[in-house]
């Protein structure tokens, strides 16, 4: 598990997040939330309105750094995550991308080799550099014990959007292309792998302490396709980073992978596993300890509904993971309806842990 378990470069000031990722059972466990910067925060909505469009915000280093820092100031999370989007990679490669207000992303679909040939990693550099500038601004504004997470979408998940031109429930367009023309689809995935290595390497050079790879749609693949389109490309990204001398820990988030998540960890060498809401943390921990640190997996909707049920679940998760390296998080991204007060309560309850 070579590259991902080495001591991070920032070791002398290492905070709880990087210690947990390196395999230490920290009490209380560190906490951050996927999509912790976003529409549930009034200060985000204000900055977003100033930026213009969502993409303008992603490519504005000053404002993107500001929204990255907002949830850190408000809640004191143990890690900040770069504010950007997984679809910045296809956009930087040259694919047309826009966000329909209230609906989500739209792209001009890539459906064949000719469309693929119009995309290039060289073209992506200026936009990748803007994101890297955001990373260095965030690092400069963060306490040294707060980790900074860089990220990208996993090639499979990014490809599902590139091929369908939008989000879809079944990822049918990409699955069909992969079945009908595996070599053609592999060319698309290889391009995303290459671009992602470059993108992540720039984020690390600019100050990211850790990387997360979001594979939100890995659960739509059968076992052989999961091997080919989830595990292999993720392995290739980790190998590419290692070849560039990059040793920061990587967290994989193969959402919906179920039983295949353990194989994913063993095959890719990720230091951390983001667990979705359905994953039984204690079972997974017994299987994977001490290979990887688990992260997760509170239901984002429980954070919306709150009350005693939320308090109870927080305690159950803490109890299941007591004595093991663990990073508290949600099982998927925070939703816009989340009351900020509930987030504050979550952080307070997790930090109250004595380790008993
Ligand atoms: O109007 C707005 O403000 C846009 C909403 C929004 C936000 C806040 C989008 C559009 N993206 C983001 C930021 C974002 N996206 C981050 C920032 C860091 C953070 O605070 O966590 C990250 C890590 C992402 C990752 C992302 N984007 C994923 C993977 C994680 C997941 O949620 O599964 C995916 C699938 C996307 C695509 C995307 N971007 C935006 C939306 C609404 C979507 C989902 C589209 C869909 O499938 O319907």
Short mmCIF file of C-alpha atoms and ligand atoms in Angstrom, two decimals:
data_model
loop_
_atom_site.label_atom_id
_atom_site.label_comp_id
_atom_site.label_asym_id
_atom_site.label_seq_id
_atom_site.Cartn_x
_atom_site.Cartn_y
_atom_site.Cartn_z
CA UNK A 1 0.00 0.00 0.00
CA UNK A 2 3.15 2.04 -0.56
CA UNK A 3 2.30 5.54 -1.63
CA UNK A 4 -0.81 6.12 0.38
CA UNK A 5 0.51 5.11 3.81
CA UNK A 6 3.69 7.19 3.81
CA UNK A 7 3.99 10.01 6.34
CA UNK A 8 2.45 13.15 4.87
CA UNK A 9 4.82 16.03 4.14
CA UNK A 10 3.12 18.21 6.78
CA UNK A 11 3.75 15.70 9.57
CA UNK A 12 5.18 18.09 12.21
CA UNK A 13 1.87 19.99 12.41
CA UNK A 14 -0.25 17.02 11.60
CA UNK A 15 -3.78 17.42 12.85
CA UNK A 16 -6.39 14.83 13.72
CA UNK A 17 -7.52 14.33 10.13
CA UNK A 18 -4.13 13.32 8.69
CA UNK A 19 -3.32 11.29 11.81
CA UNK A 20 -6.52 9.28 11.35
CA UNK A 21 -5.81 8.80 7.69
CA UNK A 22 -2.34 7.54 8.60
CA UNK A 23 -4.01 4.85 10.73
CA UNK A 24 -4.19 6.33 14.25
CA UNK A 25 -7.39 6.08 16.30
CA UNK A 26 -7.82 9.74 17.22
CA UNK A 27 -10.23 10.74 20.02
CA UNK A 28 -12.49 12.46 19.15
CA UNK A 29 -12.48 11.42 15.49
CA UNK A 30 -11.90 14.24 13.00
CA UNK A 31 -14.95 15.46 11.09
CA UNK A 32 -15.69 17.14 7.77
CA UNK A 33 -18.73 16.82 5.48
CA UNK A 34 -18.94 16.16 1.77
CA UNK A 35 -20.28 19.32 0.05
CA UNK A 36 -19.70 21.26 3.25
CA UNK A 37 -19.50 24.47 1.20
CA UNK A 38 -22.80 25.04 -0.53
CA UNK A 39 -26.32 26.31 -0.71
CA UNK A 40 -27.36 25.44 2.87
CA UNK A 41 -25.10 28.31 4.01
CA UNK A 42 -26.36 31.91 3.57
CA UNK A 43 -22.78 33.17 3.20
CA UNK A 44 -22.28 30.73 0.27
CA UNK A 45 -25.44 31.96 -1.45
CA UNK A 46 -24.21 35.53 -1.06
CA UNK A 47 -20.74 34.81 -2.56
CA UNK A 48 -22.25 32.68 -5.32
CA UNK A 49 -24.54 35.58 -6.32
CA UNK A 50 -21.51 37.90 -6.47
CA UNK A 51 -19.57 35.44 -8.66
CA UNK A 52 -22.28 35.19 -11.33
CA UNK A 53 -22.64 31.59 -12.47
CA UNK A 54 -21.56 28.46 -10.61
CA UNK A 55 -18.72 27.91 -13.11
CA UNK A 56 -17.58 31.53 -12.69
CA UNK A 57 -17.31 30.76 -8.98
CA UNK A 58 -15.25 27.60 -9.64
CA UNK A 59 -12.74 29.57 -11.76
CA UNK A 60 -12.52 32.62 -9.49
CA UNK A 61 -9.65 31.78 -7.09
CA UNK A 62 -10.48 34.56 -4.65
CA UNK A 63 -14.17 33.70 -4.32
CA UNK A 64 -13.69 29.93 -4.56
CA UNK A 65 -11.15 30.18 -1.70
CA UNK A 66 -13.65 32.26 0.26
CA UNK A 67 -16.43 29.64 -0.03
CA UNK A 68 -13.96 26.85 0.82
CA UNK A 69 -13.10 28.65 4.07
CA UNK A 70 -16.69 29.58 5.06
CA UNK A 71 -17.64 26.23 6.64
CA UNK A 72 -14.25 26.09 8.43
CA UNK A 73 -14.89 29.47 10.05
CA UNK A 74 -18.44 28.56 11.00
CA UNK A 75 -17.97 24.97 12.24
CA UNK A 76 -14.21 24.46 12.71
CA UNK A 77 -14.11 21.23 10.66
CA UNK A 78 -10.85 19.25 10.73
CA UNK A 79 -10.50 19.43 6.95
CA UNK A 80 -11.42 21.86 4.19
CA UNK A 81 -12.26 20.58 0.73
CA UNK A 82 -11.32 22.63 -2.29
CA UNK A 83 -14.40 24.27 -3.78
CA UNK A 84 -14.68 23.14 -7.38
CA UNK A 85 -16.66 20.46 -9.20
CA UNK A 86 -15.88 17.08 -10.73
CA UNK A 87 -17.08 18.40 -14.10
CA UNK A 88 -14.30 20.99 -14.23
CA UNK A 89 -12.12 18.24 -15.76
CA UNK A 90 -14.25 17.60 -18.88
CA UNK A 91 -14.87 21.35 -19.18
CA UNK A 92 -11.15 22.12 -19.03
CA UNK A 93 -10.53 19.39 -21.63
CA UNK A 94 -12.78 21.33 -24.00
CA UNK A 95 -16.27 19.87 -23.53
CA UNK A 96 -19.10 22.42 -23.41
CA UNK A 97 -20.60 22.59 -19.90
CA UNK A 98 -23.25 24.75 -18.30
CA UNK A 99 -25.44 24.54 -15.20
CA UNK A 100 -29.20 24.85 -15.58
CA UNK A 101 -30.49 26.82 -12.58
CA UNK A 102 -32.15 24.43 -10.13
CA UNK A 103 -31.59 21.40 -12.40
CA UNK A 104 -27.91 20.56 -12.52
CA UNK A 105 -25.15 20.15 -15.08
CA UNK A 106 -25.59 19.94 -18.84
CA UNK A 107 -22.80 18.99 -21.28
CA UNK A 108 -22.62 18.61 -25.03
CA UNK A 109 -22.45 14.78 -25.05
CA UNK A 110 -19.29 12.98 -26.18
CA UNK A 111 -20.69 10.06 -28.15
CA UNK A 112 -17.91 8.96 -30.50
CA UNK A 113 -14.20 9.03 -31.33
CA UNK A 114 -14.55 12.28 -33.30
CA UNK A 115 -15.96 14.13 -30.28
CA UNK A 116 -13.24 12.60 -28.10
CA UNK A 117 -10.52 13.78 -30.50
CA UNK A 118 -11.59 17.39 -29.92
CA UNK A 119 -10.62 17.16 -26.22
CA UNK A 120 -7.06 17.64 -25.00
CA UNK A 121 -5.10 17.66 -21.74
CA UNK A 122 -2.89 20.50 -23.01
CA UNK A 123 -5.98 22.68 -23.42
CA UNK A 124 -6.91 22.00 -19.80
CA UNK A 125 -3.83 23.58 -18.21
CA UNK A 126 -5.02 27.22 -17.89
CA UNK A 127 -8.22 26.17 -16.09
CA UNK A 128 -6.36 23.64 -13.92
CA UNK A 129 -4.00 26.47 -12.95
CA UNK A 130 -6.92 28.62 -11.77
CA UNK A 131 -8.04 25.79 -9.50
CA UNK A 132 -4.46 25.35 -8.23
CA UNK A 133 -4.41 29.05 -7.37
CA UNK A 134 -7.56 28.52 -5.30
CA UNK A 135 -5.76 25.72 -3.44
CA UNK A 136 -2.80 27.93 -2.55
CA UNK A 137 -5.08 30.73 -1.38
CA UNK A 138 -7.03 28.32 0.82
CA UNK A 139 -3.84 26.85 2.30
CA UNK A 140 -2.65 30.34 3.19
CA UNK A 141 -5.95 31.03 4.99
CA UNK A 142 -6.23 27.75 6.92
CA UNK A 143 -4.94 26.94 10.40
CA UNK A 144 -1.96 24.57 10.05
CA UNK A 145 -3.78 21.75 11.86
CA UNK A 146 -6.68 21.88 9.37
CA UNK A 147 -6.05 19.59 6.42
CA UNK A 148 -6.83 20.65 2.87
CA UNK A 149 -8.44 18.04 0.63
CA UNK A 150 -8.06 18.27 -3.13
CA UNK A 151 -10.32 16.13 -5.29
CA UNK A 152 -11.47 14.91 -8.66
CA UNK A 153 -14.27 12.74 -9.94
CA UNK A 154 -13.32 9.16 -10.71
CA UNK A 155 -13.02 8.48 -14.45
CA UNK A 156 -16.11 6.22 -14.51
CA UNK A 157 -18.35 8.79 -12.80
CA UNK A 158 -16.99 11.68 -14.87
CA UNK A 159 -17.48 9.63 -18.05
CA UNK A 160 -21.15 9.00 -17.18
CA UNK A 161 -21.76 12.75 -17.34
CA UNK A 162 -19.57 13.26 -20.42
CA UNK A 163 -21.47 10.61 -22.38
CA UNK A 164 -25.05 11.33 -21.25
CA UNK A 165 -24.58 15.11 -21.18
CA UNK A 166 -26.27 15.24 -17.76
CA UNK A 167 -26.81 13.33 -14.55
CA UNK A 168 -28.89 10.17 -14.91
CA UNK A 169 -30.27 7.61 -12.49
CA UNK A 170 -29.01 4.49 -14.32
CA UNK A 171 -25.93 5.77 -16.23
CA UNK A 172 -27.34 3.87 -19.21
CA UNK A 173 -25.55 5.85 -21.92
CA UNK A 174 -22.05 5.14 -20.55
CA UNK A 175 -22.86 1.53 -19.66
CA UNK A 176 -24.12 0.88 -23.18
CA UNK A 177 -21.08 2.47 -24.81
CA UNK A 178 -18.81 0.40 -22.54
CA UNK A 179 -20.63 -2.83 -23.54
CA UNK A 180 -20.86 -2.10 -27.27
CA UNK A 181 -17.42 -0.61 -27.82
CA UNK A 182 -15.07 -1.26 -24.88
CA UNK A 183 -12.00 -0.03 -26.78
CA UNK A 184 -13.66 3.26 -27.73
CA UNK A 185 -14.94 3.78 -24.20
CA UNK A 186 -11.48 2.93 -22.82
CA UNK A 187 -10.02 5.79 -24.88
CA UNK A 188 -12.41 8.19 -23.12
CA UNK A 189 -11.60 6.77 -19.67
CA UNK A 190 -7.84 6.86 -20.39
CA UNK A 191 -8.09 10.54 -21.31
CA UNK A 192 -9.89 11.29 -18.04
CA UNK A 193 -7.26 9.29 -16.12
CA UNK A 194 -4.44 11.29 -17.70
CA UNK A 195 -6.19 14.62 -17.10
CA UNK A 196 -7.04 13.67 -13.50
CA UNK A 197 -3.41 12.81 -12.69
CA UNK A 198 -2.31 16.19 -14.00
CA UNK A 199 -5.13 18.00 -12.20
CA UNK A 200 -4.47 16.29 -8.84
CA UNK A 201 -0.69 16.75 -9.14
CA UNK A 202 -1.24 20.50 -9.56
CA UNK A 203 -3.51 20.57 -6.51
CA UNK A 204 -0.85 18.82 -4.40
CA UNK A 205 1.89 21.13 -5.69
CA UNK A 206 -0.31 24.07 -4.63
CA UNK A 207 -0.78 22.73 -1.09
CA UNK A 208 -3.41 19.96 -0.93
CA UNK A 209 -2.57 17.55 1.93
CA UNK A 210 -4.81 14.73 0.80
CA UNK A 211 -6.94 13.82 -2.22
CA UNK A 212 -10.42 12.34 -2.55
CA UNK A 213 -11.65 10.55 -5.65
CA UNK A 214 -15.46 10.71 -5.95
CA UNK A 215 -16.95 7.67 -7.70
CA UNK A 216 -20.58 8.54 -7.09
CA UNK A 217 -21.94 6.11 -9.69
CA UNK A 218 -19.69 3.09 -9.16
CA UNK A 219 -22.72 1.21 -7.81
CA UNK A 220 -24.30 0.90 -11.25
CA UNK A 221 -21.67 -1.55 -12.52
CA UNK A 222 -21.64 -5.35 -12.41
CA UNK A 223 -18.53 -7.04 -11.01
CA UNK A 224 -16.41 -7.36 -14.21
CA UNK A 225 -17.24 -3.80 -15.27
CA UNK A 226 -16.52 -2.55 -11.75
CA UNK A 227 -13.04 -4.09 -12.07
CA UNK A 228 -12.49 -2.56 -15.51
CA UNK A 229 -14.03 0.92 -15.14
CA UNK A 230 -13.75 1.64 -11.40
CA UNK A 231 -10.77 -0.28 -9.98
CA UNK A 232 -8.39 -0.12 -12.98
CA UNK A 233 -8.70 3.63 -13.66
CA UNK A 234 -8.43 4.44 -9.94
CA UNK A 235 -5.30 2.28 -9.72
CA UNK A 236 -3.93 4.09 -12.76
CA UNK A 237 -4.47 7.48 -11.11
CA UNK A 238 -2.66 6.36 -7.94
CA UNK A 239 0.18 4.88 -10.00
CA UNK A 240 0.43 8.10 -12.04
CA UNK A 241 0.66 10.21 -8.88
CA UNK A 242 3.30 7.90 -7.45
CA UNK A 243 5.30 8.13 -10.68
CA UNK A 244 5.34 11.90 -10.19
CA UNK A 245 6.68 11.48 -6.66
CA UNK A 246 3.38 12.42 -4.99
CA UNK A 247 2.88 10.67 -1.66
CA UNK A 248 -0.18 12.33 -0.10
CA UNK A 249 -2.90 9.95 1.12
CA UNK A 250 -5.89 9.31 -1.13
CA UNK A 251 -9.47 8.63 -0.03
CA UNK A 252 -11.62 6.65 -2.46
CA UNK A 253 -15.40 7.04 -2.41
CA UNK A 254 -16.86 4.22 -4.51
CA UNK A 255 -20.51 4.97 -3.69
CA UNK A 256 -22.82 1.97 -3.88
CA UNK A 257 -19.94 -0.51 -4.26
CA UNK A 258 -21.26 -2.78 -1.51
CA UNK A 259 -19.18 -5.95 -1.15
CA UNK A 260 -16.82 -4.76 -3.89
CA UNK A 261 -15.59 -1.87 -1.72
CA UNK A 262 -13.13 -4.13 0.13
CA UNK A 263 -11.66 -5.37 -3.14
CA UNK A 264 -11.45 -1.75 -4.31
CA UNK A 265 -9.35 -0.86 -1.24
CA UNK A 266 -7.01 -3.84 -1.62
CA UNK A 267 -6.55 -3.37 -5.36
CA UNK A 268 -6.11 0.41 -5.46
CA UNK A 269 -4.15 1.02 -2.26
CA UNK A 270 -6.25 3.99 -1.14
CA UNK A 271 -5.48 5.11 2.43
CA UNK A 272 -9.11 5.93 3.19
CA UNK A 273 -12.48 4.54 2.16
CA UNK A 274 -15.47 6.87 1.97
CA UNK A 275 -18.45 4.75 3.03
CA UNK A 276 -21.94 5.41 1.76
CA UNK A 277 -24.97 5.31 4.04
CA UNK A 278 -25.72 1.62 3.37
CA UNK A 279 -22.28 0.37 4.40
CA UNK A 280 -22.09 -1.39 7.82
CA UNK A 281 -19.08 0.43 9.28
CA UNK A 282 -18.18 -2.13 11.95
CA UNK A 283 -18.23 -5.05 9.48
CA UNK A 284 -16.16 -3.09 6.98
CA UNK A 285 -13.69 -1.98 9.65
CA UNK A 286 -13.10 -5.58 10.81
CA UNK A 287 -12.44 -6.61 7.23
CA UNK A 288 -10.17 -3.74 6.26
CA UNK A 289 -8.34 -2.85 9.45
CA UNK A 290 -5.49 -1.85 9.48
CA UNK A 291 -5.33 -1.43 5.70
CA UNK A 292 -7.51 1.67 5.37
CA UNK A 293 -9.21 4.33 7.48
CA UNK A 294 -12.98 4.45 7.08
CA UNK A 295 -14.85 7.70 6.53
CA UNK A 296 -18.62 8.22 6.76
CA UNK A 297 -21.48 7.55 6.84
CA UNK A 298 -24.35 9.51 8.41
CA UNK A 299 -27.43 9.82 6.19
CA UNK A 300 -27.57 13.43 4.89
CA UNK A 301 -31.36 13.36 5.35
CA UNK A 302 -30.99 12.56 9.04
CA UNK A 303 -28.97 15.75 9.27
CA UNK A 304 -31.96 17.55 7.74
CA UNK A 305 -34.56 15.98 10.05
CA UNK A 306 -32.44 16.30 13.22
CA UNK A 307 -33.81 15.65 16.70
CA UNK A 308 -33.24 12.60 18.86
CA UNK A 309 -32.94 10.24 15.91
CA UNK A 310 -29.94 12.22 14.71
CA UNK A 311 -28.33 12.24 18.16
CA UNK A 312 -28.83 8.48 18.47
CA UNK A 313 -27.32 7.71 15.10
CA UNK A 314 -24.27 9.85 15.79
CA UNK A 315 -23.71 7.85 18.98
CA UNK A 316 -24.18 4.55 17.13
CA UNK A 317 -21.59 5.49 14.53
CA UNK A 318 -19.12 6.64 17.18
CA UNK A 319 -19.65 3.43 19.15
CA UNK A 320 -19.18 1.24 16.07
CA UNK A 321 -15.87 2.93 15.28
CA UNK A 322 -14.52 3.52 18.81
CA UNK A 323 -10.86 2.55 19.09
CA UNK A 324 -10.37 2.46 15.32
CA UNK A 325 -8.97 5.09 12.96
CA UNK A 326 -12.04 6.90 11.63
CA UNK A 327 -13.12 10.14 9.95
CA UNK A 328 -16.68 11.25 10.68
CA UNK A 329 -18.59 12.32 7.56
CA UNK A 330 -21.88 11.85 5.76
CA UNK A 331 -22.65 8.91 3.47
CA UNK A 332 -23.16 11.37 0.59
CA UNK A 333 -23.12 15.16 0.09
CA UNK A 334 -24.97 17.56 2.39
CA UNK A 335 -28.26 18.75 0.85
CA UNK A 336 -29.35 22.41 0.50
CA UNK A 337 -32.28 21.96 2.94
CA UNK A 338 -29.90 21.19 5.85
CA UNK A 339 -30.33 23.59 8.80
CA UNK A 340 -26.86 24.94 9.73
CA UNK A 341 -27.83 24.50 13.42
CA UNK A 342 -28.00 20.75 12.90
CA UNK A 343 -24.47 20.76 11.50
CA UNK A 344 -23.24 22.71 14.54
CA UNK A 345 -24.93 20.15 16.82
CA UNK A 346 -23.33 17.26 14.92
CA UNK A 347 -19.86 18.75 15.33
CA UNK A 348 -20.46 19.39 19.05
CA UNK A 349 -21.69 15.83 19.65
CA UNK A 350 -18.77 14.23 17.80
CA UNK A 351 -16.27 16.38 19.70
CA UNK A 352 -17.86 15.53 23.04
CA UNK A 353 -16.64 11.93 22.57
CA UNK A 354 -14.38 10.73 25.35
CA UNK A 355 -13.37 7.57 23.57
CA UNK A 356 -15.16 5.32 26.09
O1 LIG B 1 -25.87 26.18 -7.61
C1 LIG B 1 -24.87 25.76 -7.04
O2 LIG B 1 -24.31 26.40 -6.15
C2 LIG B 1 -24.35 24.45 -7.56
C3 LIG B 1 -24.43 23.27 -6.64
C4 LIG B 1 -23.08 22.57 -6.66
C5 LIG B 1 -22.07 22.66 -5.69
C6 LIG B 1 -22.10 23.44 -4.39
C7 LIG B 1 -22.59 21.75 -7.71
C8 LIG B 1 -23.26 21.43 -8.99
N1 LIG B 1 -21.30 21.35 -7.38
C9 LIG B 1 -20.95 21.87 -6.15
C10 LIG B 1 -19.64 21.76 -5.48
C11 LIG B 1 -19.03 20.43 -5.39
N2 LIG B 1 -19.30 19.31 -6.16
C12 LIG B 1 -17.96 20.09 -4.53
C13 LIG B 1 -17.29 21.14 -3.65
C14 LIG B 1 -16.64 20.83 -2.44
C15 LIG B 1 -17.51 20.49 -1.24
O3 LIG B 1 -17.93 21.40 -0.53
O4 LIG B 1 -17.70 19.28 -1.00
C16 LIG B 1 -17.66 18.72 -4.74
C17 LIG B 1 -16.65 17.86 -4.03
C18 LIG B 1 -18.51 18.27 -5.77
C19 LIG B 1 -18.46 16.90 -6.33
C20 LIG B 1 -19.49 16.48 -7.32
N3 LIG B 1 -20.08 17.20 -8.31
C21 LIG B 1 -19.93 15.14 -7.43
C22 LIG B 1 -19.41 13.99 -6.60
C23 LIG B 1 -20.03 13.91 -5.26
C24 LIG B 1 -21.51 13.60 -5.22
O5 LIG B 1 -22.25 14.44 -4.70
O6 LIG B 1 -21.91 12.51 -5.68
C25 LIG B 1 -20.86 15.08 -8.48
C26 LIG B 1 -21.61 13.86 -8.97
C27 LIG B 1 -20.95 16.39 -9.04
C28 LIG B 1 -21.76 16.82 -10.22
C29 LIG B 1 -22.67 17.90 -9.86
N4 LIG B 1 -22.28 19.21 -9.72
C30 LIG B 1 -23.33 19.97 -9.30
C31 LIG B 1 -24.46 19.11 -9.14
C32 LIG B 1 -25.84 19.55 -8.72
C33 LIG B 1 -24.03 17.81 -9.48
C34 LIG B 1 -24.86 16.52 -9.42
C35 LIG B 1 -25.62 16.41 -10.69
C36 LIG B 1 -26.53 15.19 -10.84
O7 LIG B 1 -26.04 14.06 -10.98
O8 LIG B 1 -27.73 15.41 -10.86
#
